[in-house]
CSV table of C-alpha atoms in Angstrom, one decimal:
chain,number,residue,atom,x,y,z
A,1,MET,CA,137.9,102.6,107.0
A,2,GLN,CA,141.3,103.1,109.0
A,3,TYR,CA,144.6,101.3,108.2
A,4,ALA,CA,144.4,99.6,111.6
A,5,GLU,CA,141.1,98.1,111.0
A,6,MET,CA,142.0,96.2,107.7
A,7,LYS,CA,142.2,92.8,108.3
A,8,ILE,CA,145.1,91.1,106.4
A,9,ARG,CA,145.4,87.3,106.9
A,10,GLU,CA,148.6,85.3,107.0
A,11,ASP,CA,147.4,82.0,105.6
A,12,VAL,CA,146.7,83.4,102.1
A,13,LYS,CA,149.2,85.1,99.3
A,14,TYR,CA,148.4,88.4,97.7
A,15,ASP,CA,148.9,90.3,94.6
A,16,ARG,CA,149.0,94.0,94.2
A,17,ASN,CA,145.4,94.1,92.4
A,18,ASN,CA,144.2,93.4,95.9
A,19,PHE,CA,143.2,89.5,95.2
A,20,TRP,CA,144.1,86.8,97.9
A,21,ILE,CA,145.1,83.5,96.6
A,22,ARG,CA,144.8,80.3,98.7
A,23,PRO,CA,146.8,77.5,96.8
A,24,ASP,CA,145.6,73.8,97.7
A,25,GLY,CA,147.7,71.4,95.7
A,26,ALA,CA,146.9,71.9,92.0
A,27,SER,CA,144.1,74.5,92.6
A,28,ALA,CA,143.6,77.7,94.4
A,29,LEU,CA,141.0,79.8,95.7
A,30,ILE,CA,140.7,83.4,94.8
A,31,GLY,CA,139.0,86.3,96.6
A,32,LEU,CA,139.2,90.3,96.8
A,33,THR,CA,141.0,91.3,100.2
A,34,GLU,CA,139.4,93.4,102.8
A,35,TYR,CA,140.9,96.4,101.2
A,36,GLY,CA,140.0,95.5,97.9
A,37,GLN,CA,136.5,95.3,98.7
A,38,TRP,CA,136.6,98.5,100.5
A,39,VAL,CA,138.2,100.3,97.7
A,40,ILE,CA,135.5,99.1,95.4
A,41,GLY,CA,132.6,100.1,97.7
A,42,ASP,CA,129.1,98.3,98.3
A,43,ILE,CA,128.9,95.7,95.7
A,44,LEU,CA,125.7,95.7,93.7
A,45,TYR,CA,126.6,93.2,91.1
A,46,LEU,CA,129.2,91.0,89.8
A,47,GLU,CA,129.8,88.9,86.9
A,48,LEU,CA,132.1,86.0,86.7
A,49,ASP,CA,133.5,84.0,83.6
A,50,PRO,CA,132.2,80.5,83.0
A,51,GLU,CA,133.5,77.3,84.7
A,52,GLY,CA,136.1,75.5,82.4
A,53,LYS,CA,137.3,78.9,81.0
A,54,ALA,CA,141.2,79.2,80.7
A,55,GLU,CA,142.6,82.5,81.9
A,56,ALA,CA,146.2,83.8,81.8
A,57,LYS,CA,147.5,85.6,84.6
A,58,GLY,CA,146.4,89.3,84.0
A,59,ASP,CA,143.3,88.2,82.2
A,60,ARG,CA,139.8,89.7,82.8
A,61,PHE,CA,138.0,87.0,84.6
A,62,GLY,CA,134.9,89.2,85.6
A,63,SER,CA,133.7,92.5,86.2
A,64,ILE,CA,132.0,94.4,89.3
A,65,GLU,CA,129.8,97.2,89.9
A,66,SER,CA,129.3,99.6,92.9
A,67,GLY,CA,127.8,102.9,93.2
A,68,LYS,CA,127.8,103.6,89.4
A,69,TRP,CA,131.4,102.5,88.7
A,70,VAL,CA,132.2,99.2,86.9
A,71,GLY,CA,135.7,97.7,86.8
A,72,SER,CA,137.4,94.3,85.8
A,73,LEU,CA,138.6,91.6,87.8
A,74,ILE,CA,142.0,90.7,86.9
A,75,SER,CA,143.2,87.0,87.4
A,76,PRO,CA,146.3,86.8,89.6
A,77,VAL,CA,147.2,83.4,88.1
A,78,SER,CA,146.9,81.4,84.9
A,79,GLY,CA,144.7,78.4,85.0
A,80,ARG,CA,141.2,77.1,84.4
A,81,ILE,CA,138.2,78.1,86.5
A,82,LEU,CA,136.9,75.0,88.2
A,83,GLN,CA,134.4,76.8,90.4
A,84,ARG,CA,132.6,79.9,90.7
A,85,ASN,CA,131.0,80.9,94.0
A,86,PRO,CA,127.2,80.6,93.7
A,87,VAL,CA,126.8,82.5,97.0
A,88,VAL,CA,128.5,85.9,95.7
A,89,LEU,CA,126.6,85.5,92.3
A,90,GLU,CA,123.5,85.4,94.1
A,91,ASN,CA,124.5,87.9,96.7
A,92,PRO,CA,127.4,90.2,95.7
A,93,ASN,CA,127.5,91.9,99.1
A,94,LYS,CA,128.9,88.8,100.6
A,95,VAL,CA,132.3,90.1,99.2
A,96,ASN,CA,132.0,93.1,101.4
A,97,SER,CA,130.9,91.3,104.6
A,98,SER,CA,133.0,88.2,104.2
A,99,PRO,CA,135.8,88.7,101.7
A,100,TYR,CA,138.1,86.0,103.0
A,101,ASP,CA,135.5,83.2,103.8
A,102,GLU,CA,132.0,82.9,102.4
A,103,GLY,CA,132.7,85.7,99.6
A,104,TRP,CA,135.6,84.0,97.8
A,105,LEU,CA,135.1,84.5,94.0
A,106,ILE,CA,136.4,81.4,92.1
A,107,LYS,CA,138.4,78.2,92.5
A,108,VAL,CA,141.1,77.7,89.7
A,109,GLU,CA,143.0,74.8,88.5
A,110,LEU,CA,146.6,76.2,88.2
A,111,GLU,CA,148.3,75.9,85.1
A,112,THR,CA,151.8,76.3,87.0
A,113,ASN,CA,152.8,76.6,90.5
A,114,ASP,CA,155.7,79.0,89.2
A,115,GLU,CA,153.5,81.9,89.7
A,116,LEU,CA,152.9,81.5,93.5
A,117,GLY,CA,156.5,82.5,94.1
A,118,THR,CA,155.7,86.0,92.9
A,119,PHE,CA,152.9,86.7,95.5
A,120,LEU,CA,153.2,88.9,98.6
A,121,ASP,CA,152.9,87.5,102.0
A,122,GLY,CA,150.7,89.1,104.7
A,123,GLU,CA,153.4,91.3,106.0
A,124,GLU,CA,154.6,92.7,102.4
A,125,TYR,CA,150.8,92.9,101.6
A,126,ARG,CA,150.2,95.0,104.6
A,127,SER,CA,153.1,97.3,103.7
A,128,PHE,CA,151.6,97.8,100.2
A,129,VAL,CA,148.1,98.5,101.6
A,130,LYS,CA,149.6,101.1,104.1
A,131,GLU,CA,151.5,102.7,101.0
A,132,GLN,CA,148.1,103.0,98.9
A,133,MET,CA,146.3,104.4,101.9
A,134,ASP,CA,149.1,107.0,102.6
A,135,ARG,CA,149.2,108.1,99.1
A,136,GLU,CA,145.7,109.1,99.3
A,137,LEU,CA,145.7,111.0,102.5
B,1,MET,CA,144.9,117.6,79.5
B,2,ASP,CA,143.6,117.3,75.9
B,3,LEU,CA,140.0,118.8,75.1
B,4,TYR,CA,137.9,117.5,72.2
B,5,MET,CA,134.9,119.6,71.4
B,6,PRO,CA,133.5,118.1,68.1
B,7,GLY,CA,130.1,119.6,68.7
B,8,THR,CA,127.1,117.6,67.2
B,9,VAL,CA,128.4,113.9,66.6
B,10,SER,CA,126.5,110.7,65.4
B,11,TRP,CA,124.8,108.4,68.2
B,12,TRP,CA,127.6,106.2,68.2
B,13,GLU,CA,130.6,108.5,68.2
B,14,SER,CA,128.8,110.1,71.2
B,15,GLN,CA,130.0,107.0,73.2
B,16,CYS,CA,132.7,105.4,71.2
B,17,TYR,CA,135.4,108.3,71.3
B,18,TYR,CA,135.9,108.1,75.0
B,19,HIS,CA,136.0,104.3,74.9
B,20,ALA,CA,138.5,104.9,72.2
B,21,LEU,CA,140.7,107.3,74.2
B,22,ALA,CA,140.5,104.9,77.1
B,23,TYR,CA,141.7,101.6,75.2
B,24,LEU,CA,144.5,103.9,73.4
B,25,GLY,CA,145.8,104.8,77.0
B,26,ARG,CA,145.2,108.6,76.0
B,27,GLU,CA,143.8,111.1,78.6
B,28,GLY,CA,141.6,113.7,77.4
B,29,ILE,CA,138.2,115.4,78.0
B,30,ILE,CA,135.4,115.2,75.3
B,31,ILE,CA,132.4,117.6,75.4
B,32,CYS,CA,129.8,116.6,72.6
B,33,ARG,CA,126.3,115.9,72.0
B,34,PRO,CA,124.5,113.1,69.8
B,35,ALA,CA,122.6,114.2,66.5
B,36,GLU,CA,120.3,111.1,67.0
B,37,ARG,CA,118.2,109.7,69.7
B,38,TYR,CA,119.2,106.3,70.8
B,39,VAL,CA,119.3,104.0,73.9
B,40,CYS,CA,122.3,103.2,75.9
B,41,LEU,CA,122.6,100.4,78.5
B,42,GLY,CA,125.1,100.2,81.4
B,43,LEU,CA,127.6,97.1,81.5
B,44,HIS,CA,125.5,95.0,83.6
B,45,ASP,CA,121.9,95.9,82.5
B,46,ASP,CA,120.1,92.8,81.1
B,47,LEU,CA,118.8,93.8,78.0
B,48,GLU,CA,116.1,91.3,77.8
B,49,GLN,CA,114.6,92.5,81.1
B,50,GLU,CA,115.2,96.0,80.6
B,51,ILE,CA,114.0,97.0,77.1
B,52,ASP,CA,111.1,97.0,74.8
B,53,ARG,CA,113.1,95.9,71.8
B,54,ASN,CA,109.7,96.3,69.4
B,55,PHE,CA,109.3,99.9,70.6
B,56,CYS,CA,113.0,100.5,69.9
B,57,HIS,CA,112.7,99.0,66.6
B,58,GLU,CA,109.5,100.7,65.5
B,59,HIS,CA,110.9,103.9,66.6
B,60,GLY,CA,114.3,103.7,65.1
B,61,LEU,CA,116.1,103.6,68.4
B,62,PRO,CA,119.5,102.3,68.0
B,63,LEU,CA,121.1,100.3,71.0
B,64,LEU,CA,124.8,100.4,72.4
B,65,ARG,CA,126.0,99.1,75.8
B,66,ARG,CA,128.7,101.2,77.1
B,67,GLU,CA,131.5,99.9,79.4
B,68,THR,CA,130.6,102.1,82.4
B,69,GLY,CA,128.1,101.6,85.5
B,70,GLY,CA,124.7,103.0,85.8
B,71,GLY,CA,121.5,102.0,84.1
B,72,VAL,CA,119.4,102.2,81.0
B,73,VAL,CA,119.5,105.8,79.6
B,74,LEU,CA,117.6,107.6,76.6
B,75,LEU,CA,120.1,110.0,75.2
B,76,ASP,CA,119.3,112.6,72.3
B,77,SER,CA,120.4,116.0,71.1
B,78,ASN,CA,118.9,117.7,74.0
B,79,GLN,CA,121.6,116.6,76.3
B,80,ILE,CA,125.4,117.7,76.3
B,81,PHE,CA,128.0,115.0,77.2
B,82,TYR,CA,130.9,115.5,79.2
B,83,GLN,CA,133.3,112.6,79.3
B,84,VAL,CA,136.8,112.7,81.3
B,85,VAL,CA,139.4,109.9,80.5
B,86,LEU,CA,142.1,109.7,83.0
B,87,SER,CA,145.1,107.3,83.3
B,88,ARG,CA,144.9,104.8,86.2
B,89,GLU,CA,148.4,106.0,87.0
B,90,ASN,CA,147.3,109.9,87.3
B,91,PRO,CA,147.8,110.7,90.7
B,92,ILE,CA,144.3,112.4,91.1
B,93,VAL,CA,142.8,109.0,90.5
B,94,PRO,CA,142.0,107.3,94.0
B,95,ALA,CA,141.9,103.6,94.6
B,96,ARG,CA,138.1,104.1,95.6
B,97,ARG,CA,137.2,105.5,92.0
B,98,THR,CA,133.7,106.7,93.4
B,99,ASP,CA,135.7,109.2,95.7
B,100,LEU,CA,136.4,111.1,92.5
B,101,PHE,CA,132.8,111.7,91.2
B,102,GLY,CA,132.7,115.0,93.7
B,103,ARG,CA,135.5,116.5,91.7
B,104,MET,CA,134.5,115.3,88.1
B,105,LEU,CA,131.0,116.5,88.5
B,106,MET,CA,132.2,120.1,89.8
B,107,PRO,CA,132.3,121.6,86.3
B,108,ALA,CA,128.7,120.5,85.4
B,109,LEU,CA,127.3,121.6,88.8
B,110,ARG,CA,129.1,125.3,88.5
B,111,VAL,CA,127.3,125.6,85.0
B,112,TYR,CA,124.0,124.5,86.6
B,113,ASN,CA,124.7,127.3,89.2
B,114,SER,CA,125.7,129.8,86.7
B,115,LEU,CA,122.2,129.5,85.1
B,116,GLY,CA,120.7,130.2,88.6
B,117,ILE,CA,119.8,126.6,89.2
B,118,GLU,CA,120.8,125.6,92.6
B,119,ALA,CA,122.2,122.2,91.9
B,120,ARG,CA,124.2,119.9,94.5
B,121,LEU,CA,126.0,116.6,94.5
B,122,VAL,CA,124.0,113.7,95.8
B,123,PRO,CA,126.4,111.0,96.3
B,124,PRO,CA,127.6,108.9,94.7
B,125,ALA,CA,127.0,110.3,91.5
B,126,ASP,CA,123.7,112.4,91.0
B,127,ILE,CA,123.3,116.3,90.7
B,128,LYS,CA,120.0,117.2,92.0
B,129,ALA,CA,118.1,120.7,92.2
B,130,GLY,CA,115.8,120.3,95.0
B,131,SER,CA,114.5,116.8,94.7
B,132,ARG,CA,115.1,116.4,91.2
B,133,LYS,CA,117.8,115.0,89.3
B,134,CYS,CA,119.4,117.3,86.6
B,135,SER,CA,122.3,115.2,85.7
B,136,GLY,CA,123.0,111.5,85.3
B,137,ASN,CA,126.7,110.3,85.7
B,138,ALA,CA,128.7,106.9,85.7
B,139,ALA,CA,132.4,105.8,85.7
B,140,GLY,CA,134.4,102.7,84.6
B,141,ASP,CA,137.7,101.3,84.4
B,142,ILE,CA,138.4,100.8,80.7
B,143,GLY,CA,141.7,99.8,79.3
B,144,GLN,CA,144.4,101.2,81.3
B,145,CYS,CA,142.2,104.3,82.0
B,146,VAL,CA,139.2,105.2,84.3
B,147,VAL,CA,136.3,107.4,82.6
B,148,TYR,CA,133.7,109.7,84.3
B,149,ILE,CA,130.7,110.4,82.0
B,150,GLY,CA,127.6,112.5,82.6
B,151,ASN,CA,125.3,115.2,81.1
B,152,LEU,CA,123.6,118.4,81.1
B,153,LEU,CA,119.8,117.8,80.3
B,154,LEU,CA,118.6,120.7,78.2
B,155,ASP,CA,115.3,118.8,77.7
B,156,PHE,CA,114.0,115.2,78.4
B,157,ASP,CA,111.2,113.2,76.6
B,158,HIS,CA,109.6,111.4,79.5
B,159,GLU,CA,107.1,109.7,77.2
B,160,ILE,CA,109.6,108.1,75.1
B,161,MET,CA,111.8,106.9,78.0
B,162,SER,CA,108.9,105.3,79.7
B,163,SER,CA,108.1,103.6,76.5
B,164,VAL,CA,111.7,102.2,76.1
B,165,LEU,CA,111.7,100.3,79.3
B,166,LYS,CA,110.2,97.0,79.5
B,167,VAL,CA,107.3,97.1,82.2
B,168,PRO,CA,104.9,94.6,83.7
B,169,THR,CA,101.8,96.4,83.7
B,170,PRO,CA,100.0,99.5,82.2
B,171,SER,CA,99.9,100.9,85.8
B,172,PHE,CA,103.8,100.4,86.3
B,173,ARG,CA,104.2,102.5,82.9
B,174,ALA,CA,101.8,105.4,84.3
B,175,MET,CA,103.8,105.5,87.6
B,176,LEU,CA,107.1,105.5,85.7
B,177,LYS,CA,106.2,108.2,83.3
B,178,LYS,CA,104.8,110.4,86.4
B,179,ALA,CA,108.0,109.6,88.4
B,180,LEU,CA,110.3,110.7,85.7
B,181,ARG,CA,108.3,114.0,85.2
B,182,ASP,CA,108.4,114.5,88.9
B,183,HIS,CA,112.1,113.7,89.6
B,184,ILE,CA,113.9,114.8,86.6
B,185,LEU,CA,114.7,118.4,86.1
B,186,THR,CA,115.8,120.0,82.8
B,187,ILE,CA,117.3,123.2,82.0
B,188,ALA,CA,114.1,123.9,79.8
B,189,ASP,CA,111.9,123.1,83.0
B,190,SER,CA,114.0,125.8,84.9
B,191,ILE,CA,114.8,128.5,82.8
B,192,GLY,CA,113.8,127.9,79.4
B,193,THR,CA,115.8,127.7,76.3
B,194,VAL,CA,119.7,128.0,76.6
B,195,LYS,CA,121.9,127.5,73.5
B,196,SER,CA,124.0,124.3,73.6
B,197,GLN,CA,127.0,126.0,72.3
B,198,TYR,CA,126.8,128.4,75.4
B,199,LEU,CA,126.6,125.2,77.7
B,200,GLU,CA,129.5,123.4,75.9
B,201,SER,CA,132.1,126.5,76.3
B,202,SER,CA,130.8,126.8,79.8
B,203,LEU,CA,131.7,123.4,80.5
B,204,ALA,CA,135.1,123.6,78.6
B,205,ARG,CA,135.6,126.7,81.0
B,206,GLU,CA,134.8,125.0,84.3
B,207,PHE,CA,137.0,121.8,83.3
B,208,SER,CA,139.8,124.3,82.6
B,209,ALA,CA,139.5,125.7,86.2
B,210,LEU,CA,139.7,122.1,87.4
B,211,PHE,CA,142.6,120.7,85.1
B,212,GLY,CA,144.5,123.9,84.2
B,213,ASP,CA,145.0,125.1,80.6
B,214,LEU,CA,143.5,122.5,78.2
B,215,ASN,CA,144.9,121.5,74.9
B,216,ARG,CA,142.2,121.7,72.4
B,217,ARG,CA,142.6,118.9,69.8
B,218,GLU,CA,140.3,117.6,66.8
B,219,ILE,CA,139.5,113.8,66.5
B,220,ASP,CA,142.3,112.3,64.7
B,221,ALA,CA,142.6,109.2,62.5
B,222,GLU,CA,143.8,107.1,65.2
B,223,LEU,CA,140.8,108.0,67.6
B,224,LYS,CA,138.4,107.7,64.7
B,225,ASP,CA,139.6,104.3,63.5
B,226,THR,CA,139.5,102.8,67.2
B,227,ALA,CA,136.0,104.3,67.5
B,228,LEU,CA,134.7,102.7,64.5
B,229,SER,CA,136.1,99.2,65.6
B,230,LEU,CA,134.6,99.8,69.1
B,231,ARG,CA,131.3,100.7,67.4
B,232,ASP,CA,131.1,97.3,66.0
B,233,ARG,CA,131.6,95.5,69.2
B,234,LEU,CA,129.4,97.9,71.6
B,235,THR,CA,126.5,97.3,69.3
B,236,SER,CA,127.0,93.8,68.4
B,237,GLU,CA,124.0,91.4,69.1
B,238,GLU,CA,126.2,89.3,71.3
B,239,TRP,CA,127.5,92.3,73.3
B,240,LEU,CA,124.0,93.8,73.6
B,241,CYS,CA,122.3,90.4,74.7
B,242,MET,CA,125.1,89.7,77.2
B,243,PRO,CA,123.2,88.5,80.5
B,244,GLY,CA,123.2,91.2,83.3
B,245,HIS,CA,121.7,92.0,86.6
B,246,ARG,CA,118.2,90.4,86.8
B,247,SER,CA,115.5,91.0,89.8
B,248,GLY,CA,112.6,88.9,90.4
B,249,LEU,CA,110.3,91.8,90.5
B,250,ARG,CA,110.7,94.8,88.3
B,251,SER,CA,112.4,97.9,89.7
B,252,VAL,CA,113.5,101.0,87.6
B,253,LYS,CA,115.8,103.4,89.4
B,254,ILE,CA,114.9,107.2,88.6
B,255,ALA,CA,117.6,108.7,90.7
B,256,GLU,CA,119.4,108.1,94.1
B,257,GLY,CA,116.9,107.1,96.5
B,258,ILE,CA,114.0,107.0,94.1
B,259,HIS,CA,112.6,104.0,92.5
B,260,VAL,CA,109.6,102.6,90.9
B,261,LYS,CA,108.9,99.1,91.9
B,262,GLU,CA,106.8,96.2,91.7
B,263,ILE,CA,106.2,94.4,95.1
B,264,GLU,CA,104.4,91.3,96.1
B,265,THR,CA,101.0,92.1,98.0
B,266,GLY,CA,100.3,88.4,98.8
B,267,LYS,CA,98.6,85.5,96.8
B,268,MET,CA,100.5,86.0,93.7
B,269,GLN,CA,99.5,89.4,93.4
B,270,THR,CA,101.6,92.6,92.9
B,271,ALA,CA,101.5,96.3,93.2
B,272,THR,CA,103.4,99.1,91.7
B,273,VAL,CA,104.8,101.6,94.3
B,274,LEU,CA,107.1,104.6,94.0
B,275,VAL,CA,109.7,104.1,96.6
B,276,ARG,CA,111.6,107.2,98.1
B,277,GLU,CA,114.1,106.8,100.7
B,278,ARG,CA,112.7,103.1,101.6
B,279,VAL,CA,109.0,104.5,102.2
B,280,GLY,CA,106.6,103.1,99.4
B,281,GLU,CA,103.7,105.1,97.9
B,282,ALA,CA,101.2,103.2,96.2
B,283,ALA,CA,98.9,105.1,93.9
B,284,ASP,CA,95.7,104.3,95.9
B,285,THR,CA,96.8,103.6,99.4
B,286,ASN,CA,98.6,105.2,102.4
B,287,PRO,CA,102.5,105.2,102.3
B,288,VAL,CA,103.9,101.7,103.3
B,289,GLU,CA,107.1,101.1,104.7
B,290,VAL,CA,109.2,98.8,102.3
B,291,THR,CA,111.4,96.8,104.4
B,292,GLU,CA,113.3,95.1,101.8
B,293,TYR,CA,114.3,96.3,98.4
B,294,ALA,CA,117.2,96.3,96.0
B,295,VAL,CA,119.2,99.5,96.1
B,296,ARG,CA,119.7,99.2,92.1
């Protein structure tokens, strides 16, 4: 995938582990960015921690597998998992095909709004992705 | 880059040292082989679906779940393991981890080639000679590191492997055994007996060509202690029984593009087929196009 083709939305916040965060009052939806899913490749399976579990920012909240590689999903925020997306648990490939919409991962009750100020906006994340992609050329 | 060549180690050590290196954040390459036969699950394998625990118990086969991808494997002293642990910050580690398989498998590929076996890389992570797989590989992010693991197959027991896996019918098991025999190639099949020490030193030489001079080290106390504590976790009942990837109908991956699958034939009936590049071959019918099947 070329940098120019990478979809980066302006209505969400981003972290440097390639998650998007869409705050909505005291909760937030979290998913992988288009670049994040591309980096992982075709997703064969994903596991998400159970609803009700509290996660601190930086904690592992699940794992993901593609092409014989597995890795951890690292929580961008502190909070409690309110909902796991049943669509991606049933069909993990939705994360590849619709990362910002149908392919969201979890809904979290935020422990604090203070962490939201640490995230990147669309423009900053675009620069971050370009830097990552240039590094590997 | 550190190189550890402990030779023959216990079954659990053959998995726990690379996990230990990764959790300690220490880069290194381990070349070893297990003294005993055991069964190793991938991180997302579902033990209940995959494994015949009675058979494993009766045959004294211990179980361990590793923290990398790939499926269930039967491991024993006829396999030489190579395990590469790299820091996530190492500039050679790409964001797309699977892109590094090609380089990490090059040493094993060259060893096969040096033996006169015309092996080649089949993405993402198989080494094949002709249509037969001769090395299984996997990777995973563990701690602050990324690990790439694989093996050279001196020999392989298809009979035991086909019995370790839980299958729905005797015909499925028969096809599984045949598929393993037809699609896995060992060094013994190709050129006969080769000493494991020769293969281990050949691998070390090839990894040195890839990484530059390697710093030979012994397994130290920190590594051993960490590996011991990891053994308890990676073999605990809770960890082994963690739910994993389940499929409605049984499917066993033999190699990239080759699966033994149970398929619906209508009226609550199923048949076993060997699926090769999406074409199903039943034992007693003409080839059938398999329009939908899981890639795993």
